Amino acid sequence: MMNFLKNIRKGRCTAAGVATVLILSFFASCKNYLDVIPDNVATIDNAFAMRSEAIKYLYACYSYMPKDGDLTLDPAILGGDEIWALYNTGRPEFDHRLFNLARGLQNSINPIGQFHWDELYKGIRDCNIFLENINRVPDLTAEERSAWIAEVKFLKAYYHFYLLRMYGAVPLMKESIPVDADISQFKVARSPADSCFSYINTLLNEAKDKLPMQVSDPMSMLGRITRPIAYSLKAKVLVTAASPLFNGNTDQTSLKNTDGTPLFNTTYSPAKWDSAAAACKAAIDICHQAGNSLFKFTPTDKQTTQQIRTQMSLRNAFNERWNSEIIWGNTQSIANLIQKVAAVKIDHSRLENARIMSELAPPLKIADMFYTDKGIPINEDNSWNQSNLQTKTGTSGDELYIRRDYVTSANNFNREPRFYAWLGFDGGVWYAEGDNGRAYDNNPGNFFYVSNRKGQPNGKVEEDYGPVTGYYVKKYVHYENVQGSGSSDYSVREYPWPVMRLAQLYLLYAEALNESQGPVEEVHQYIDLVRARAGLQPVRTSWTNYSNNPGKYTTKEGMRDIIQTEELIELAFEGHRFWDLRRWKRALEEFNRRPVQGWDIDQSSPQFYYRPKMIFQQRFMLRDYFWPISDYNLVVNPKLVQNIGW
C-alpha cells in the first residue's frame, strides 16, 4: 500500500486512478493490483500529453486481451471435454490448473480462472481512463481520435462480454468513480444479465461504424480492431443473449442481488433471435465488403489431388495466418507451444526430437462426433457398416487418408474430410511439408503417417509423454512445420490465434435464422457453404438419401440439432465447444452422457489396442454453467452475491 500512497503524494495518481484502485480492492486482491505499479510510473497527464505517449496507453488497453489457445490461460482448451491431457508432466510450461476444471475441481475459495476476473477488470479500468483522457491529446487528427475511441470501446465491450459468459451477470464499470465519492459507491452490485448485454451492445454500436474496414498498415497494425471484427462480435454477443443459457433460463430464478433484483430474466423472448439474425447478416455483409471469403487452398507450382487440396483448405483455414477467412486474429496469443504439445513425430527417422510432446488428445466421443463420408452423424447413417467391426486394414482406395496395409480402427474409415484434416490417429496419414516436400508427393507410400501402438514409433514410452487417447489434434499443427534431426529442433510456423472465422459467422447466422424463422432457404444456404468447403453434399441431399431420419431438416428442432452439430465439428478444438455447450444448455447432457475414453494405448496388438478404455468420468452439475465468485470478493464487497450452487 505504501507505493500507492507515495504515488498519490507525488501526484502520480489521478482521481480516476485512485477511484479505480479502490473499486478494484473489492473485486480483487489489493496487493496483486499494486504490484504492477512501479514507483516511477508516468502520470496520467504525461500519458496523454502527446500522440506518441497516448498510443502506448492504447496498446496497454489491448494487452488485457485473453490469451486464446494458451493452455495455461484459456479455459476453453482443457477445461471441457474436447481435449484430454496428461495430469502431471513435470513441465513448468504445461500448467494443468485449467485442466482441473475438466476434472471437477472448481471451488469458491481459490477459483480456477480467477485471473480473468482480476485482469479483465483492470483492463476495463484502463479503457475507462483512456476514454476519459484521450480528448486531451493535442496532436491527434479527428479521424484517428475517433478510431482509437472506437477501438477502446470495443475492447471494453469484449472484456465485459468475456466476464459475462463466465459469471452470468457481472458488475458493470461504465466509468471511473471519483476519488472523493462516498465509500458506498465503490461497493458495486452485479447488473442483471440483460442489462449487461444491453450495455455491451451499446458500446459496440457506438464503435462499429467508426472503425476502418481494414487496417491501413498491415505490417504494424494487424490485430487491431476493424469494422468486420466489431460487427462480428456484435453478432456473437446477440446470439449468446438469445441462447437458452441467457434467454428464459428458469434455473436461475433464485439468483438475486441483496436488494431483491433478479439477475436473470426467466421469460423467453423470441425477439432476441430476430435481433441476433439481423446482426449476423449485417456482419456477413460487412465481412464480404472487406474481402473475407472461405479459405481455399491453391498450390502454386506442384500438383496435388483433390483430397489433399480439401484437407489443406480445411487445415489452413485455421492455422494459415491472416488468410482470407480470418476475421479476427488475436495477436496477444501466438500459437507456438500448443503446436508442439499437439504435434506427433511423424518423421519416424527423427524420433529423438524432444520438442514434440504429443500430449493433447481428443476422447473417443469427439472422434465419433465427426460425420461419415455421407455428411451425417454415425448413428443416423443408414449405410454405416462399421459398428460390428473392431478393425480394418487400409487398402489402395483408402491410402490418401489411411496407410495402405495398416490395421486400424474400423471407425477411422469412410469418414468426412474434416475427420482426416483435423485428427491424427493410429494408421492415419499426416500431410506435412517437412524438409522433403512430402505434403505434395503424389506417391501415398511416401506420406508421413502415425504409428501409435505400444512399441511403435509414436507409441507410449513414458508416463509423462503422450498419447492419452490415441487421437491427436492435427488442426493446430501447421503443415509447414519441420521436424528436425536434433533433439530439440522443431521449426514452428506461428500464427495468431483465430478468434473469429467467416465459417463460424455463417453458422451463427444459420442458427439464429432457424430459431427466428425456422429452416428457411437461407438457413440451408449458409450451412451448405461451410459443408461444401468441407467436401460434403448439401444438408437436404445427405439427409434425404442417407439418413434414417430423412425429414429431420424440415423442422426447426431437427435443423437446430443439425446446425449445432455442424458448429461443433467445423469449430472443433478452436475454443468454441466449451462456450457453445453452455449457451445451448447442453453441457449437462454432453459431459455426463459418455465418459472420457480412449484406446488401450498400453497394448501393441490391434485386437487389444482397439478396446475403449475408461480414462475419466466427468461430473457436470447445474452450478458449473457459471464460475463461482471468490469468497474473498464476497467478503470485501457485501453487495456481490454468489452464483447458485457455490
XYZ file of C-alpha atoms in Angstrom, residues 42-55 57 133-140 145:
24
model
C 4.184 8.065 -15.523
C 1.378 10.406 -14.591
C -1.884 10.357 -16.479
C -1.061 13.886 -17.622
C 2.113 12.654 -19.275
C 0.396 9.607 -20.739
C -1.957 11.814 -22.744
C 0.341 14.772 -23.382
C 1.081 13.738 -26.961
C 0.213 11.120 -29.554
C 3.409 9.130 -29.101
C 2.550 8.555 -25.440
C -1.189 8.075 -25.900
C -0.680 5.241 -28.367
C -1.870 3.603 -23.480
C -8.470 11.390 -21.239
C -7.978 10.834 -24.977
C -9.584 14.163 -25.901
C -6.695 15.918 -24.125
C -4.118 14.733 -26.698
C -3.339 17.786 -28.847
C -1.650 16.218 -31.876
C -4.249 13.635 -32.889
C -9.041 10.065 -32.324
